[in-house]
Amino acid sequence: MLFRIVTAVFAALYLSTPAVVVAQSAPSSSTISSNVSMERAVDQLFAQWAEPNSPGAVIAVLQDGKIIYSHGYGAANLEYGVPNTPSTVFHLASVSKQFTAFAIHLLAHDGKLSLDDDVRKYVPKLHDFGKPITIRQLLHHTSGVRDQWNLLALAGWRLDDEITDDDIAHLLFQQTELNFAPGDQFLYSNSGYTLLAMVVKQVSGKALPEFAKERIFEPLGMSHTHFQDKYGTIVKDRAYSYARQPDGKYQYVALTYSTVGPSSLFSTVGDLARWDENFYTGDVGGEMLLGDMQQKGKLNNGRDINYASGLSIGKYRGLRTVEHAGGDAAYRTNILRFPDQHFSVVVLANAGDLNPTALSFGIADIYLKQLLKPAPDKPALDDKPEVTVDPKILDAYAGDYELRPGFIISISKDNDHLVARATGQPSFPMYAVSDTAFHLRVVVAEIVFDKVAQGGAAQSAVLHQNGANLALKRITISKPTADRLKAYEGHYYSAELGVIYNVFVREDVLMVHTPRGDLGLQPDGVDAFSARFPIGNLKFVCADDNRCNAMLIDDGRVKQLRFDKTSLEPIGSKSSQ
């Protein structure tokens, strides 16, 4: 997605217990399973991936504890032409979190821990941040702990390096600051679930893979499910992940995690059907535990959030939902449950261009059509033919537009078309469909500029994306002088990452050399810049005498990461200038 600030918003609804009385009668499983037209409609949703030379997905539609439709699309392995089938094993990515959370709740109901315990009781190597971080806050992403994947990227790791529990632990234990005070905000953090896996091991004496096997997978008969804590382990019937490239072809994307907790669970749609049904029966854990697991988190100010122990609690077209999606490498997964209808959808995919959340709800639209409220109207962004626009009009649109403080969309002209660049993201071309409307080529989004008087410049625009209409206002960004750019130059060290960045000027452009190469910095305000991932937003800390001695990085899931200017130089740093 081009503009990452447009994210899914979960509706607020409290889910009190896992076993609920059906408020609206859903079609019986016998009626649904015999309706071939519904199955064909589902197949149509996945038609573009239902080819032997394409990766794809496996889906399962569940009603009243039974799989009423399951089907595989595309290939599990393109090299050998192995098809995806209902028995194919997938890496589940962040869908794994609900299993880690379940393990914690089992230990809590065993009386082995309290959800309000300070995590340092079990992980004493974690820095003392001055305020306790509770297990409950880790479960709900309200801990303030910085995200491990962003930290690794900032430290110079590639996510296809082999990453172990020890690698992540070492990085987390180096952190001396939080994104915010524990309990003040909700911000998704994979690190919290790595810490929870450490808690499971400390309390139970068993690593998470062993504990989950004994207490969850074996009791539920999930014989094709396991947490994988060692990259390279052979997994029978595994799907490999593939990402679509700019030329339209797919490329294999390696996943080399040797770490568990926030990710690394492998399973099938059949095993996940057993897991889903346990939320109704409580056969493992009991109804009280399942109810506790679905209680939404609460912030320090008393406000509820819509996240609960690895589950998102929401509402869709009038019906309550419980879901969670995941994405690692090119795996894309989602489990969507409508508890009052005893209806669920599982989508497991190995195609990086497949949106499992949208497709899960698309399947629900088909099967629950008679129960769903009308869908809200959304502006149509259908493909339209490209038109030619007077270059003088394009000039009038070029400039910087603020969506919110700190998030700028910069519009520039490149020959006969416009280019859009959002804060911390790459540049993407746009094509004109009218004198005022321009479509993005890489995402379903449109920017519509206001009418411009001859010789004038557009002062505002509207971004249409994901059904939202977001106002953009032209701003003037002060460009730093050559002397100011020179003041930024130097080497900056982060003790929390153990790395040095080199800031330098190349051809009047401020650059930063990271362990993985050079990135250009684009001015966003006074001493403020942005760059593509993993930098995001960068702000220099400067004195009145034009001396700059530190910089702070905020890339979304890592905030206010400090780098101090140092006389140290990494070997080979001068070669980047």
XYZ file of C-alpha atoms in Angstrom:
577
model
C 0.000 0.000 0.000
C 1.405 3.410 -0.958
C 0.097 5.579 1.839
C 0.524 3.510 4.958
C -1.308 5.989 7.182
C -4.570 4.658 5.707
C -4.972 1.582 7.886
C -7.852 -0.682 8.828
C -9.829 0.663 11.795
C -11.413 -1.953 14.021
C -14.893 -1.125 15.284
C -15.354 -1.071 19.059
C -17.431 -3.935 20.400
C -16.936 -5.970 23.567
C -16.859 -9.745 23.154
C -17.600 -11.165 26.580
C -17.570 -14.934 26.125
C -16.519 -17.384 23.444
C -19.685 -19.460 23.633
C -22.537 -17.158 22.615
C -26.198 -17.512 21.826
C -26.803 -16.990 18.135
C -28.541 -13.642 17.788
C -29.451 -14.152 14.151
C -30.030 -17.512 12.594
C -27.440 -18.296 9.958
C -28.204 -20.622 7.058
C -27.805 -24.236 8.066
C -24.627 -25.986 7.034
C -26.567 -28.446 4.907
C -28.203 -25.605 2.995
C -24.962 -23.718 2.498
C -22.873 -26.707 1.482
C -25.325 -27.620 -1.222
C -25.296 -24.153 -2.707
C -22.837 -24.581 -5.542
C -23.317 -20.982 -6.662
C -21.741 -19.757 -3.419
C -18.719 -21.977 -3.921
C -18.360 -20.721 -7.479
C -18.584 -17.147 -6.222
C -15.772 -17.867 -3.755
C -13.684 -19.450 -6.514
C -14.175 -16.312 -8.587
C -12.633 -14.206 -5.816
C -9.427 -16.232 -6.168
C -9.524 -16.670 -9.944
C -6.369 -14.676 -10.656
C -4.328 -17.018 -8.407
C -5.981 -20.238 -9.561
C -3.303 -21.004 -12.153
C -0.574 -23.660 -12.023
C 2.135 -21.062 -12.693
C 0.964 -18.788 -9.872
C 1.192 -19.048 -6.090
C -2.179 -18.821 -4.432
C -4.061 -19.841 -1.329
C -6.103 -22.407 0.543
C -9.407 -21.401 2.107
C -11.832 -23.017 4.501
C -15.390 -21.894 5.224
C -16.633 -23.067 8.624
C -20.219 -23.311 9.819
C -21.385 -24.816 13.110
C -18.024 -26.469 13.694
C -17.799 -28.093 10.257
C -15.832 -27.272 7.125
C -18.526 -26.640 4.540
C -16.150 -25.618 1.762
C -12.382 -25.850 1.372
C -10.335 -25.375 -1.747
C -6.790 -24.730 -2.901
C -5.737 -22.265 -5.587
C -2.443 -22.011 -7.421
C 0.824 -23.691 -6.526
C 2.456 -24.402 -3.191
C 5.795 -24.740 -4.985
C 6.332 -23.168 -8.399
C 9.632 -24.917 -9.054
C 8.049 -28.366 -8.936
C 4.455 -27.495 -9.826
C 3.021 -28.748 -6.512
C -0.549 -27.473 -6.099
C -2.039 -25.878 -3.017
C -4.540 -28.245 -1.376
C -6.430 -28.271 1.936
C -3.568 -30.348 3.391
C -0.876 -27.773 2.479
C 1.029 -26.376 5.467
C 1.496 -22.600 5.673
C 3.564 -20.244 7.787
C 0.901 -18.214 9.641
C 2.887 -15.039 10.419
C 1.081 -12.882 13.002
C -1.885 -15.231 13.249
C 0.593 -17.042 15.517
C 0.089 -14.392 18.221
C -3.243 -15.758 19.424
C -1.590 -19.096 20.169
C 1.175 -17.441 22.175
C -1.484 -15.455 24.029
C -3.449 -18.652 24.692
C -0.335 -20.221 26.242
C -0.010 -17.231 28.589
C -3.687 -17.467 29.579
C -3.284 -21.196 30.273
C -0.455 -20.410 32.691
C -2.534 -17.664 34.295
C -5.459 -20.055 34.839
C -2.995 -22.617 36.195
C -2.115 -20.029 38.842
C 1.493 -19.884 37.625
C 1.418 -16.154 36.819
C -0.809 -13.085 36.905
C -1.508 -10.983 33.819
C -0.701 -7.938 35.945
C 2.765 -9.203 36.857
C 5.739 -7.046 35.851
C 7.377 -8.842 32.911
C 10.784 -8.243 34.538
C 9.754 -10.766 37.200
C 10.316 -13.402 34.510
C 12.666 -11.539 32.125
C 14.982 -9.639 34.500
C 17.447 -8.723 31.721
C 14.883 -6.347 30.243
C 15.788 -2.753 31.108
C 14.036 -1.123 34.075
C 12.160 1.702 32.360
C 11.009 3.271 35.640
C 7.458 1.975 35.316
C 6.477 -1.704 35.238
C 5.404 -3.314 31.980
C 2.744 -5.896 32.675
C 2.087 -9.139 30.842
C -1.380 -7.793 30.069
C 0.119 -4.772 28.324
C 2.335 -7.017 26.216
C -0.732 -9.034 25.181
C -2.596 -5.881 24.103
C 0.314 -3.981 22.435
C 0.115 -1.199 25.022
C 3.548 -1.791 26.557
C 5.477 0.859 24.625
C 8.230 -1.648 23.770
C 9.766 -0.890 20.371
C 9.104 -3.310 17.538
C 11.824 -5.881 16.941
C 11.599 -6.018 13.135
C 11.989 -2.248 12.785
C 14.876 -2.285 15.259
C 16.607 -5.060 13.334
C 16.224 -3.166 10.060
C 17.607 0.009 11.632
C 20.515 -2.014 13.012
C 21.380 -3.177 9.501
C 19.793 -6.624 9.389
C 17.989 -7.961 6.369
C 14.824 -9.842 7.244
C 16.032 -12.783 5.144
C 19.063 -13.143 7.418
C 18.639 -16.004 9.874
C 17.174 -14.362 12.976
C 17.214 -16.255 16.266
C 15.611 -15.734 19.669
C 19.035 -14.767 21.007
C 19.493 -12.133 18.282
C 16.216 -10.460 19.184
C 16.750 -10.801 22.936
C 20.141 -9.112 22.652
C 18.599 -6.169 20.784
C 15.602 -5.834 23.122
C 17.787 -5.905 26.229
C 19.859 -3.013 24.796
C 16.801 -0.742 24.644
C 16.754 1.935 27.355
C 13.744 3.912 26.112
C 10.141 3.082 25.242
C 7.878 4.455 22.530
C 5.567 5.745 25.294
C 4.777 5.114 28.961
C 3.300 1.622 29.488
C -0.465 1.675 29.078
C -0.672 5.168 27.563
C -1.188 4.112 23.930
C -1.828 1.198 21.602
C 0.967 0.530 19.112
C 1.453 -2.882 17.530
C 4.748 -4.413 18.658
C 6.039 -7.853 17.736
C 8.593 -7.525 20.536
C 5.854 -7.929 23.130
C 5.101 -11.433 21.893
C 8.782 -12.390 21.853
C 8.869 -11.379 25.526
C 5.716 -13.426 26.161
C 7.414 -16.495 24.662
C 10.283 -15.896 27.111
C 7.735 -15.761 29.949
C 6.232 -19.097 28.876
C 9.661 -20.720 28.962
C 10.601 -19.223 32.326
C 7.305 -20.109 34.041
C 6.667 -23.555 32.527
C 10.249 -24.709 32.112
C 9.431 -25.546 28.492
C 10.077 -23.552 25.335
C 6.951 -22.285 23.586
C 7.026 -24.942 20.799
C 7.043 -27.781 23.341
C 4.509 -26.139 25.664
C 2.098 -25.386 22.824
C 2.406 -28.913 21.462
C 1.563 -30.497 24.824
C -1.124 -28.067 26.012
C -2.774 -26.893 22.769
C -1.993 -28.802 19.587
C -2.130 -32.401 20.827
C -5.306 -31.945 22.944
C -7.077 -30.334 19.972
C -5.832 -32.947 17.494
C -3.876 -30.343 15.505
C -1.414 -32.899 14.147
C -0.096 -30.670 11.326
C 0.649 -27.648 13.511
C 3.893 -26.590 15.188
C 5.957 -23.577 16.203
C 9.203 -23.655 14.232
C 12.181 -22.300 16.182
C 14.896 -23.426 13.783
C 15.215 -22.214 10.211
C 15.774 -25.065 7.801
C 13.609 -27.630 9.572
C 11.905 -29.869 7.014
C 8.143 -29.342 6.912
C 6.223 -31.904 4.895
C 3.701 -30.414 2.432
C 4.903 -26.846 3.106
C 3.915 -23.957 0.822
C 6.742 -21.628 -0.227
C 6.151 -17.884 -0.499
C 6.359 -15.802 -3.678
C 6.142 -12.049 -4.260
C 5.040 -10.469 -7.518
C 7.748 -8.348 -9.132
C 7.315 -5.135 -11.188
C 7.487 -7.176 -14.402
C 4.515 -9.245 -13.236
C 6.520 -12.395 -12.529
C 6.739 -14.061 -9.131
C 9.942 -14.447 -7.177
C 10.640 -16.771 -4.253
C 10.988 -14.912 -0.941
C 12.961 -16.696 1.760
C 11.745 -16.739 5.357
C 14.584 -17.502 7.739
C 13.124 -16.938 11.190
C 14.521 -19.104 13.974
C 12.384 -17.323 16.544
C 8.894 -17.854 17.935
C 6.185 -15.917 19.748
C 4.958 -13.217 17.390
C 5.264 -15.511 14.370
C 6.611 -18.858 13.083
C 3.545 -21.055 13.593
C 2.887 -23.563 10.790
C -0.557 -25.075 10.237
C -3.294 -26.133 7.820
C -6.861 -24.950 7.327
C -8.101 -28.248 8.774
C -6.136 -27.824 11.999
C -7.240 -24.204 12.267
C -10.857 -25.323 11.992
C -10.273 -27.337 15.198
C -8.725 -24.277 16.845
C -11.644 -22.086 15.778
C -14.231 -24.502 17.147
C -12.530 -24.488 20.552
C -13.652 -20.862 20.934
C -17.208 -22.221 21.091
C -16.685 -25.455 23.048
C -13.849 -24.476 25.380
C -12.686 -28.104 25.348
C -9.121 -26.894 25.894
C -8.751 -24.103 28.413
C -12.431 -23.756 29.282
C -14.995 -21.076 28.534
C -13.736 -18.746 31.245
C -10.226 -18.695 29.757
C -11.598 -18.109 26.256
C -13.693 -15.254 27.629
C -10.683 -13.689 29.335
C -8.674 -13.984 26.149
C -11.279 -11.957 24.253
C -11.483 -9.084 26.726
C -10.303 -5.937 25.029
C -7.332 -4.024 26.330
C -7.722 -0.809 28.294
C -5.471 2.254 28.339
C -4.423 4.180 31.422
C -7.119 6.777 30.710
C -9.782 4.067 30.874
C -10.450 3.943 27.138
C -10.965 0.512 25.607
C -8.999 -0.525 22.551
C -10.154 -3.072 20.009
C -7.345 -5.551 20.528
C -7.451 -8.523 22.865
C -4.645 -11.073 23.351
C -3.714 -11.633 19.706
C -7.270 -10.981 18.467
C -8.958 -7.947 16.945
C -12.505 -7.446 18.192
C -14.713 -5.622 15.739
C -17.945 -5.302 13.866
C -18.689 -5.730 10.172
C -21.920 -4.606 8.560
C -23.807 -5.049 11.823
C -22.273 -8.381 12.906
C -19.640 -8.944 15.582
C -16.243 -10.208 14.416
C -13.069 -11.641 15.914
C -10.063 -11.822 13.606
C -6.343 -11.486 13.081
C -4.255 -11.313 9.930
C -0.587 -11.974 9.296
C 2.136 -11.300 6.753
C 5.765 -12.471 6.692
C 7.918 -12.746 3.559
C 5.141 -13.335 0.967
C 2.853 -15.360 3.243
C -0.548 -13.741 3.805
C -3.015 -15.183 6.343
C -6.248 -14.417 8.163
C -8.761 -16.091 10.479
C -12.120 -14.298 10.591
C -14.857 -15.389 12.978
C -18.496 -14.243 13.294
C -19.194 -15.641 16.789
C -22.942 -15.004 16.881
C -23.403 -16.865 13.582
C -20.946 -19.698 14.448
C -19.354 -18.929 11.111
C -15.672 -18.485 10.238
C -13.359 -18.073 7.273
C -9.706 -19.132 7.081
C -7.455 -17.834 4.307
C -3.843 -19.040 4.072
C -1.845 -17.724 1.110
C 1.662 -17.877 -0.325
C 1.160 -15.013 -2.817
C 2.384 -11.658 -1.575
C -0.079 -9.702 -3.722
C -3.118 -11.399 -2.154
C -5.061 -9.500 0.535
C -6.343 -12.162 2.976
C -8.410 -9.754 5.060
C -10.345 -8.317 2.123
C -10.894 -11.794 0.672
C -12.046 -13.196 4.034
C -14.708 -10.516 4.254
C -15.520 -11.113 0.587
C -16.283 -14.751 1.412
C -18.414 -13.648 4.370
C -20.329 -11.334 2.031
C -21.275 -14.376 -0.036
C -22.340 -16.721 2.767
C -23.866 -14.202 5.194
C -25.498 -12.013 2.573
C -28.955 -12.231 4.146
C -27.672 -11.209 7.584
C -25.352 -8.345 6.729
C -26.404 -4.716 6.715
C -25.892 -2.860 3.416
C -22.284 -2.001 2.700
C -21.436 1.717 2.924
C -20.952 3.501 -0.343
C -17.342 3.956 -1.375
C -16.021 6.181 -4.148
C -15.365 4.143 -7.246
C -11.740 4.150 -8.344
C -12.167 1.967 -11.394
C -9.523 2.027 -14.094
C -10.057 4.949 -16.412
C -8.200 5.808 -19.591
C -5.191 8.057 -19.191
C -5.536 11.547 -20.616
C -2.977 14.166 -21.581
C -2.794 17.236 -19.355
C -1.232 20.584 -20.196
C 2.246 20.709 -18.583
C 1.381 24.129 -17.116
C -1.456 22.490 -15.169
C 0.947 19.849 -13.859
C 3.267 22.636 -12.703
C 0.380 24.112 -10.716
C -0.037 20.867 -8.755
C 3.637 20.346 -7.893
C 4.407 21.015 -4.249
C 4.189 19.631 -0.716
C 0.826 18.722 0.822
C 0.282 17.944 4.491
C -2.116 15.169 5.434
C -1.364 15.441 9.138
C 1.536 16.936 11.113
C 4.698 15.056 10.192
C 3.136 13.297 7.188
C 3.697 15.000 3.851
C 2.805 13.943 0.322
C 5.187 15.622 -2.109
C 4.044 16.031 -5.710
C 6.627 16.629 -8.413
C 6.591 16.686 -12.206
C 8.636 14.227 -14.222
C 8.421 15.116 -17.905
C 4.737 14.707 -18.799
C 3.377 13.121 -15.600
C 3.217 13.634 -11.841
C 5.054 11.655 -9.179
C 3.864 11.229 -5.567
C 6.092 10.571 -2.592
C 4.688 10.114 0.929
C 6.817 10.632 4.020
C 9.242 7.756 4.474
C 8.109 5.990 1.315
C 9.397 5.633 -2.248
C 8.219 7.774 -5.159
C 5.454 6.447 -7.411
C 4.163 7.739 -10.757
C 0.574 8.874 -11.197
C -1.483 9.043 -14.361
C -4.099 11.655 -15.186
C -7.711 10.607 -15.748
C -8.868 14.233 -15.969
C -7.385 17.709 -15.582
C -7.717 17.409 -11.791
C -7.766 13.653 -10.944
C -4.700 11.413 -10.867
C -4.497 7.694 -10.099
C -1.643 5.837 -8.456
C -0.355 2.953 -10.556
C 0.623 0.711 -7.630
C -2.409 0.986 -5.354
C -6.112 1.773 -5.634
C -5.885 5.435 -4.711
C -6.644 8.771 -6.338
C -5.611 12.365 -5.672
C -8.005 15.079 -6.860
C -6.678 18.646 -6.876
C -8.800 21.751 -6.515
C -9.426 23.967 -9.521
C -6.584 26.352 -10.241
C -6.842 29.818 -11.710
C -4.594 30.477 -14.665
C -1.060 31.098 -13.474
C -1.889 29.993 -9.921
C -1.015 26.936 -7.862
C -3.276 24.329 -6.274
C -3.716 24.937 -2.542
C -5.512 21.745 -1.590
C -6.428 18.265 -2.766
C -8.249 15.152 -1.583
C -6.758 11.668 -1.302
C -9.305 8.909 -1.933
C -8.137 5.553 -0.583
C -9.809 2.579 1.126
C -13.145 4.403 1.130
C -11.708 7.404 2.967
C -11.591 10.983 1.697
C -8.533 12.644 3.229
C -7.882 16.374 2.914
C -4.462 17.540 1.750
C -3.303 21.127 2.297
C -0.384 22.765 0.485
C 2.394 23.836 2.823
C 5.738 25.518 2.336
C 8.680 23.568 3.678
C 11.702 25.641 4.524
C 14.769 24.245 2.828
C 17.944 24.176 4.930
C 20.802 26.384 3.790
C 24.106 24.958 2.627
C 25.643 25.932 5.968
C 22.861 24.165 7.856
C 23.314 21.031 5.768
C 27.005 21.148 6.613
C 26.144 21.373 10.326
C 24.294 18.071 10.121
C 27.296 16.182 8.751
C 29.071 13.699 10.958
C 28.913 10.236 12.498
C 26.045 9.380 14.833
C 26.046 6.432 17.225
C 23.062 4.585 18.708
C 23.959 2.706 21.890
C 20.588 0.933 21.723
C 21.411 -0.521 18.294
C 25.201 -0.609 18.509
C 25.558 1.000 15.049
C 26.971 4.191 13.540
C 25.239 6.197 10.815
C 27.197 8.672 8.672
C 25.404 11.857 7.586
C 26.937 13.745 4.661
C 26.067 16.055 1.763
C 26.286 14.764 -1.792
C 25.461 17.133 -4.660
C 23.483 19.442 -2.339
C 21.405 16.502 -1.024
C 21.675 15.349 2.583
C 22.398 11.624 2.750
C 22.630 9.078 5.529
C 24.837 6.008 5.239
C 23.357 3.063 7.155
C 24.772 -0.466 7.488
C 22.756 -1.366 4.374
C 23.641 1.574 2.133
C 22.942 5.236 1.451
C 19.534 6.894 1.748
C 18.595 10.383 0.596
C 16.911 12.658 3.143
C 14.061 14.907 2.046
C 13.408 18.110 4.046
C 10.095 18.105 5.927
C 10.519 21.193 8.134
C 12.961 22.806 10.516
C 15.768 20.263 11.045
C 13.270 17.549 10.011
C 13.708 15.079 7.179
C 12.175 11.862 5.881
C 13.526 8.854 4.030
C 12.309 5.459 2.956
C 12.227 2.458 5.290
C 13.754 1.870 7.731
C 14.362 5.562 8.527
C 10.907 7.115 8.238
C 11.148 10.492 9.979
C 14.471 11.932 11.179
C 14.971 15.101 13.220
C 18.285 16.695 14.174
C 18.854 18.120 17.652
C 20.715 21.411 17.172
C 21.833 24.274 19.401
C 21.420 27.987 18.693
C 25.050 28.207 17.574
C 24.346 25.904 14.612
C 25.933 22.841 16.257
C 23.954 19.631 15.798
C 24.868 16.894 18.251
C 22.150 14.269 17.886
C 19.354 12.970 15.705
C 16.097 11.204 16.526
C 14.443 8.583 14.304
C 10.729 7.752 14.267
C 9.696 5.062 11.777
C 6.242 4.278 13.137
C 6.862 1.335 15.447
C 10.128 2.761 16.765
C 9.884 6.277 18.180
C 12.500 8.772 19.347
C 15.462 6.454 18.769
C 18.475 8.605 19.609
C 21.768 8.738 17.738
C 24.499 10.934 19.306
C 27.221 12.568 17.253
C 30.528 10.813 17.835
C 34.141 11.021 16.736
C 34.100 7.293 16.056
C 34.011 6.202 12.428
C 33.036 2.749 11.153
C 35.589 1.090 8.898
C 35.064 2.105 5.273
C 32.645 4.926 6.085
C 34.407 7.481 3.869
C 33.712 5.413 0.789
C 30.042 6.376 0.983
C 30.745 10.066 0.367
